[in-house]
Short mmCIF file of C-alpha atoms and ligand atoms in Angstrom, two decimals:
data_model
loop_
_atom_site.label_atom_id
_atom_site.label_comp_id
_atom_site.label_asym_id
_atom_site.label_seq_id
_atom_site.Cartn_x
_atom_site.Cartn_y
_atom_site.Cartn_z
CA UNK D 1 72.05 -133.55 201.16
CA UNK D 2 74.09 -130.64 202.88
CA UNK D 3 73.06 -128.27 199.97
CA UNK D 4 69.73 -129.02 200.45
CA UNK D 5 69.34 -129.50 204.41
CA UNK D 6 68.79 -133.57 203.39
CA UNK D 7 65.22 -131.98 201.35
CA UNK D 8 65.89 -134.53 198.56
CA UNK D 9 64.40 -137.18 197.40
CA UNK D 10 65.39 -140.66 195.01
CA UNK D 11 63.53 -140.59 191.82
CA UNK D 12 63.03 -144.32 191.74
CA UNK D 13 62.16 -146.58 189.11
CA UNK D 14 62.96 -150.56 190.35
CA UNK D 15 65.20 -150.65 187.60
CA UNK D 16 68.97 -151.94 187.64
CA UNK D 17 70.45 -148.12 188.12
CA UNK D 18 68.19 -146.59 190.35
CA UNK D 19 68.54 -149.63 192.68
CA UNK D 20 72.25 -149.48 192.57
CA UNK D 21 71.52 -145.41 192.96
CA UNK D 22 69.38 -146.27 195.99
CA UNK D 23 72.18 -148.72 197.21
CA UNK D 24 74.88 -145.97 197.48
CA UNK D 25 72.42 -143.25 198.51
CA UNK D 26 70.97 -145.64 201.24
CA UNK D 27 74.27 -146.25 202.60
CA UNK D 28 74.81 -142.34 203.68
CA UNK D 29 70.84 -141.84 204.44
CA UNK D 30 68.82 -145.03 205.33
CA UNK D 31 65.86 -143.48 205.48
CA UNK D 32 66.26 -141.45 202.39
CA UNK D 33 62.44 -140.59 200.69
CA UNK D 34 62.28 -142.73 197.43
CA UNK D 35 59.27 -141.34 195.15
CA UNK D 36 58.18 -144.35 192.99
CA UNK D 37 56.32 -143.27 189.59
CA UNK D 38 53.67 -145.87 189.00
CA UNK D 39 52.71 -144.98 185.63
CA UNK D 40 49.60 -147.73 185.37
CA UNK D 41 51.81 -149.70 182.68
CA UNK D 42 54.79 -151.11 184.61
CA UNK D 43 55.40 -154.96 184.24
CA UNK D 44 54.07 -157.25 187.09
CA UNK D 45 58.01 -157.67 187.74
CA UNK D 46 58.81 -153.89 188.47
CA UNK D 47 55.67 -153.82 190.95
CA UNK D 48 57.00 -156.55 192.88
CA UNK D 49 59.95 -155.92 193.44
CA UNK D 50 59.53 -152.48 194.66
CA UNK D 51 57.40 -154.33 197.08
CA UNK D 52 60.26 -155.81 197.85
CA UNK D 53 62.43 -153.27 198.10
CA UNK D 54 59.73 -151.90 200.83
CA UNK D 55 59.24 -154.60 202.73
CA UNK D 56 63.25 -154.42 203.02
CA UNK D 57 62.99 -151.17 204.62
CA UNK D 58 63.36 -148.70 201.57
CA UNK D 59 61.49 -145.67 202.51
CA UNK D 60 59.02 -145.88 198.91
CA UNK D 61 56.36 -144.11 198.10
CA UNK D 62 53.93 -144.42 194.97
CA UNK D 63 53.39 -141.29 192.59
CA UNK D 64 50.01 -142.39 190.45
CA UNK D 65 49.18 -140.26 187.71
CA UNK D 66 46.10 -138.83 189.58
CA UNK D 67 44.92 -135.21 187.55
CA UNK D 68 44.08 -132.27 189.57
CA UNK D 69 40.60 -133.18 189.25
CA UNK D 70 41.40 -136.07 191.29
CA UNK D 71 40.96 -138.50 187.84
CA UNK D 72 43.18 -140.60 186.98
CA UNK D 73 45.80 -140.32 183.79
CA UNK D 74 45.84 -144.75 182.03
CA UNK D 75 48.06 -145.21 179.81
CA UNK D 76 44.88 -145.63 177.56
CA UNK D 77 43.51 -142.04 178.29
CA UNK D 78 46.98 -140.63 177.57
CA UNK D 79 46.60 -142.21 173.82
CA UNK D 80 42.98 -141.03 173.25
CA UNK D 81 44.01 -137.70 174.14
CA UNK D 82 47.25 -136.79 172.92
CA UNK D 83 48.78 -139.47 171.00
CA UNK D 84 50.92 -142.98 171.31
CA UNK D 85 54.95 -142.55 172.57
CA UNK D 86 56.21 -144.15 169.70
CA UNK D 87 59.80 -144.06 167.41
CA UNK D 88 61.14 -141.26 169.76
CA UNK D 89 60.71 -138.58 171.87
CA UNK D 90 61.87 -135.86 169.32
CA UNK D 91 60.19 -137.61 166.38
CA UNK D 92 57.02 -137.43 168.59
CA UNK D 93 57.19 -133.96 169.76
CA UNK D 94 57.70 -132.82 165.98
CA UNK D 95 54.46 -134.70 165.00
CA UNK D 96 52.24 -133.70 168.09
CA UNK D 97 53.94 -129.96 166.90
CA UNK D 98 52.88 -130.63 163.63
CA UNK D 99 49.16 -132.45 164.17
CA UNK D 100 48.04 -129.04 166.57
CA UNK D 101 50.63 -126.64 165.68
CA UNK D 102 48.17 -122.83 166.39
CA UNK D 103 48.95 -121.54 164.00
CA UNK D 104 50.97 -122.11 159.92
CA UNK D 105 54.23 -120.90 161.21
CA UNK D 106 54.72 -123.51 163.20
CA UNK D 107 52.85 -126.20 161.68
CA UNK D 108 56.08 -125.13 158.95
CA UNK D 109 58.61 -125.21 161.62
CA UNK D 110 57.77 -128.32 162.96
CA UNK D 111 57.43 -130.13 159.17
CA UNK D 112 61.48 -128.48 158.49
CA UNK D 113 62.56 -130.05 161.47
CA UNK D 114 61.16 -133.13 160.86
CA UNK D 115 61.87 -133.21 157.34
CA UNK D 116 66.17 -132.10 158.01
CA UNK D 117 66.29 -134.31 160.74
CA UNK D 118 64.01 -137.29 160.63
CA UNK D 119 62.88 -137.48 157.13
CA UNK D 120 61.51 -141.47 157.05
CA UNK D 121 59.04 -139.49 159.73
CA UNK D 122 57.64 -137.30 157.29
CA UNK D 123 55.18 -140.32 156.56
CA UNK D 124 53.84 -140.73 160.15
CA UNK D 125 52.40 -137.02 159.97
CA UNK D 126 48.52 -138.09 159.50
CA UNK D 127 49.01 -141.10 162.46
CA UNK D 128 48.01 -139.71 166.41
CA UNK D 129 51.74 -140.38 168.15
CA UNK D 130 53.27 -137.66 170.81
CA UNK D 131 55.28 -137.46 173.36
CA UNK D 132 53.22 -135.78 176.33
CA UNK D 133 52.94 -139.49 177.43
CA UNK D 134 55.94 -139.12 180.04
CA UNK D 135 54.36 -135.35 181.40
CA UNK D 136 51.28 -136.85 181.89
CA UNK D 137 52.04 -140.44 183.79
CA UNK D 138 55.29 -139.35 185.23
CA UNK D 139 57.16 -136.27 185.36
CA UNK D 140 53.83 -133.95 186.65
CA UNK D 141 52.75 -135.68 189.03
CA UNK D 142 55.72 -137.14 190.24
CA UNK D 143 57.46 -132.73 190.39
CA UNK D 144 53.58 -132.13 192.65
CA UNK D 145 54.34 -135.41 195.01
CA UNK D 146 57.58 -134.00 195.18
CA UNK D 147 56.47 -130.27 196.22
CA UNK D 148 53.91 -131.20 198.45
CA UNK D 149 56.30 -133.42 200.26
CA UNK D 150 58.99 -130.29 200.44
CA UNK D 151 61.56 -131.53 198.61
CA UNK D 152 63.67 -129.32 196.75
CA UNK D 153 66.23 -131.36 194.76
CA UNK D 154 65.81 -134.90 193.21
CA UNK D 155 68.78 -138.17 192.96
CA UNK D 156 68.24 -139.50 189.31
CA UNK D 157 69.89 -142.46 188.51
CA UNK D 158 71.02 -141.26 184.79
CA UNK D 159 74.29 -142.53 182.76
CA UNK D 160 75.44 -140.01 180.34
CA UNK D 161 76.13 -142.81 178.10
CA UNK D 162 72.30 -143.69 177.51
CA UNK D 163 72.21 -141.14 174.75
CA UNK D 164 73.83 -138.30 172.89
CA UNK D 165 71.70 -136.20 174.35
CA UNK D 166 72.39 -137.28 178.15
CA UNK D 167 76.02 -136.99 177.32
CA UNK D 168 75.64 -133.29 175.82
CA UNK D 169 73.89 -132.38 179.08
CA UNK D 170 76.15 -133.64 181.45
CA UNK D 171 79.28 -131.99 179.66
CA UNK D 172 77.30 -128.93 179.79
CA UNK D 173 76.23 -128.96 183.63
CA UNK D 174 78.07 -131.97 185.27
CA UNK D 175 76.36 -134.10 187.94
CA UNK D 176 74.90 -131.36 190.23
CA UNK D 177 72.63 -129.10 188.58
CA UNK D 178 71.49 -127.04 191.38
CA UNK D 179 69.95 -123.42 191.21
CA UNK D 180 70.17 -123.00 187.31
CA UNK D 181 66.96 -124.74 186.00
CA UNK D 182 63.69 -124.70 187.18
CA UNK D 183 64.36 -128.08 189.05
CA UNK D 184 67.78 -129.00 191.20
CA UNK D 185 69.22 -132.06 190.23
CA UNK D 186 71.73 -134.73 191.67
CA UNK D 187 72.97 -137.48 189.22
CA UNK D 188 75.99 -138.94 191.13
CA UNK D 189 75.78 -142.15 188.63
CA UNK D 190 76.37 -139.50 185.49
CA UNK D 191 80.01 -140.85 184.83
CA UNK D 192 79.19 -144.44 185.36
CA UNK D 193 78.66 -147.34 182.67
CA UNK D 194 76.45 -149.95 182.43
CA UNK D 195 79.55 -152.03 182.55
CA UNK D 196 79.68 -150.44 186.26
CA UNK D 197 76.15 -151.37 187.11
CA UNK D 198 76.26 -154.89 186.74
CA UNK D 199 79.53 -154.84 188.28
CA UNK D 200 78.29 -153.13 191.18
CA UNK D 201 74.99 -155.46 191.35
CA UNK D 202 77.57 -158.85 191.04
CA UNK D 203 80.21 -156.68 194.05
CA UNK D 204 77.63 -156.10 196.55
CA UNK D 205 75.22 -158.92 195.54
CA UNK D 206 72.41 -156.36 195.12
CA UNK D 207 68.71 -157.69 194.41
CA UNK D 208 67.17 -156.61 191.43
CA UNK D 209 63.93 -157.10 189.27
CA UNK D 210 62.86 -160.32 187.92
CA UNK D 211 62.72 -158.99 184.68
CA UNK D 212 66.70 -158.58 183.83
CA UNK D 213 66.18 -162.83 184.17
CA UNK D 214 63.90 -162.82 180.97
CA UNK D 215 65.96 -161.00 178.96
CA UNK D 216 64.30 -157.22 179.35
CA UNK D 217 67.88 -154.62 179.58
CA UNK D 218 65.42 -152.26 181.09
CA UNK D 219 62.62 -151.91 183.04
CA UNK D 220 60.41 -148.80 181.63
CA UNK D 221 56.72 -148.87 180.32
CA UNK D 222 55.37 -151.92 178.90
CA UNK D 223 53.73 -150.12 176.05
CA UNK D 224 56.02 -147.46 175.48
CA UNK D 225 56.96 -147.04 172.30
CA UNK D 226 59.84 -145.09 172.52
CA UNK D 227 63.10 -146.73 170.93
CA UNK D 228 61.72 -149.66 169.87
CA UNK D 229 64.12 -149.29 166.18
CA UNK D 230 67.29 -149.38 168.49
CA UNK D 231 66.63 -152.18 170.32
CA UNK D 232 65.76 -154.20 167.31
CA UNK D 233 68.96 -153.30 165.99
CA UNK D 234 71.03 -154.08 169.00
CA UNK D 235 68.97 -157.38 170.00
CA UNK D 236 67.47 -158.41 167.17
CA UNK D 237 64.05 -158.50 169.00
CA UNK D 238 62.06 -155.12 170.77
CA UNK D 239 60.16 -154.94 173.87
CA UNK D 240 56.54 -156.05 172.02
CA UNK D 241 57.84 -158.83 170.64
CA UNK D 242 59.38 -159.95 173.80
CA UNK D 243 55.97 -158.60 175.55
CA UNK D 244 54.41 -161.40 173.59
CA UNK D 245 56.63 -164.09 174.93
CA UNK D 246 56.99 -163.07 178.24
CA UNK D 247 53.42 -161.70 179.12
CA UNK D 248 50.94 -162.54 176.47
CA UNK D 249 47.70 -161.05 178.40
CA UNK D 250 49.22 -157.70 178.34
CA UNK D 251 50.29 -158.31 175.01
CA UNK D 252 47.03 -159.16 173.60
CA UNK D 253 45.79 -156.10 175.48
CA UNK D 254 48.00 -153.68 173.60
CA UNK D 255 47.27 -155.72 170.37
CA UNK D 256 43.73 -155.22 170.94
CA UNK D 257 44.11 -151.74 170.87
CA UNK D 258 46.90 -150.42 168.98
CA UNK D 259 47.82 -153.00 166.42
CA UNK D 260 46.60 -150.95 163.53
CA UNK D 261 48.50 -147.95 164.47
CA UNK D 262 52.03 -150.37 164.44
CA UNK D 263 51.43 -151.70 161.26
CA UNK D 264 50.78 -148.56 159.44
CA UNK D 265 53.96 -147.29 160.81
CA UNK D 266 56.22 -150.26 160.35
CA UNK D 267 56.54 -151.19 164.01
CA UNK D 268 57.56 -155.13 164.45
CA UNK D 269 55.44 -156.93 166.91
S1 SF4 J 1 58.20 -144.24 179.55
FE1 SF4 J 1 56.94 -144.20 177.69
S2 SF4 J 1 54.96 -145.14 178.26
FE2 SF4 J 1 56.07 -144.64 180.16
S3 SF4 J 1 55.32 -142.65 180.75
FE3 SF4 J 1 57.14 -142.27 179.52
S4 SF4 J 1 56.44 -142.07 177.41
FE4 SF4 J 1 54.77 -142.97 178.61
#
């Protein structure tokens, strides 16, 4: 906030770290701006309680995926057009590479990667899957919310432990990135586990979305598609399955539509 003349904003999700994220931040800043992305596939859960949050004086605003063109980006659209989020978000942008690579050379490059590092994903090549999903409902129009609103660095509620690739990042650049990427960054929760969260949430008796109750570890997309194989592992169940238990009309909606694409590439649901 004194770096950036309090310009900054809390990338909020309603999930169980940016709320604790929020907590902290809101106890220096009350009135700090919270941008909400409302992707058009977040569970009934993560809509209410931001709500919530609103009504209890959070300072929220909603980001909808709204093109320049002033239409608007479903979660639907985004699969016609570029291709399901599915396995994860390398495996996808290898495949998307692959499907419209320009021109040979990188239609090659993108089938070497693929082949040294995910090699079980060499048989998913023919099936429409990408991973433009996240540009498209989140990160664009949430960075052109954030511009027109003159904001110049963002408070992410990120744990280095989520993945390798979190962890490599914050070894390489620490909490603060500020004024060495395009975009500043502030991730003051970096260091912390999720051990720490829920500790946190029991300390200070924090409210928090409906969904932890039914068994979800994390809020996110409803239909997203992206780790799916690790949660299986770790839980024995994914987030379809559980979609059918918990909310079977947006269940049956996905099923509707993207069943066939699942089965041919092995996804339980
Ligand atoms: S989390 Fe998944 S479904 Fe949601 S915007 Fe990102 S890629 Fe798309």
């Amino acid at each position: 906030m004194e770096t950036f003349d309090e310009q900054v904003y809390i990338s909020f999700s309603g999930g169980k770290d940016s709320t604790v994220l929020s907590s902290l931040v809101c106890s220096l800043k009350p009135d700090i701006l919270h941008l909400f992305s409302d992707t058009g596939c977040e569970y009934p859960e993560t809509l209410s309680f931001v709500e919530e949050e609103r009504q209890r004086g959070k300072n929220i605003v909603p980001v909808r995926p709204v093109c320049r063109d002033g239409s608007v980006w479903t979660f639907e659209r985004v699969v016609a057009t570029y291709g399901y989020p599915l396995f994860s978000k390398a495996i996808a942008n290898g495949i998307r590479t692959y499907r419209h690579a320009k021109t040979p050379v990188t239609k090659q490059h993108a089938l070497d990667y693929l082949g040294r590092m995910y090699p079980k994903a060499l048989s998913y090549l023919d099936y429409n899957i990408s991973d433009l999903c996240c540009e498209k409902l989140k990160k664009a129009p949430l960075k052109r919310m954030a511009k027109r609103m003159q904001t110049q660095c963002s408070i992410i509620g990120t744990l280095a432990e989520e993945s390798r690739v979190r962890k490599r990042d914050w070894i390489a650049y620490g909490s603060n990135i500020f004024f060495q990427k395009k975009d500043n960054q502030c991730r003051p929760l970096s260091f912390w586990t999720e051990r720490d969260i829920w500790d946190y949430i029991e300390l200070y008796k924090i409210p928090i979305s409906d969904l932890y109750g039914q068994g979800y570890q994390r809020n996110g997309c409803m239909f997203c598609g992206f780790g799916l194989c690790a949660e299986r592992r770790k839980f024995g169940i994914n987030r379809f399955e559980r979609l059918s238990l918990t909310h079977p009309k947006e269940y049956d909606y996905m099923v509707s539509r993207w069943a066939s694409l699942f089965k041919a590439c092995g996804i339980p649901y």
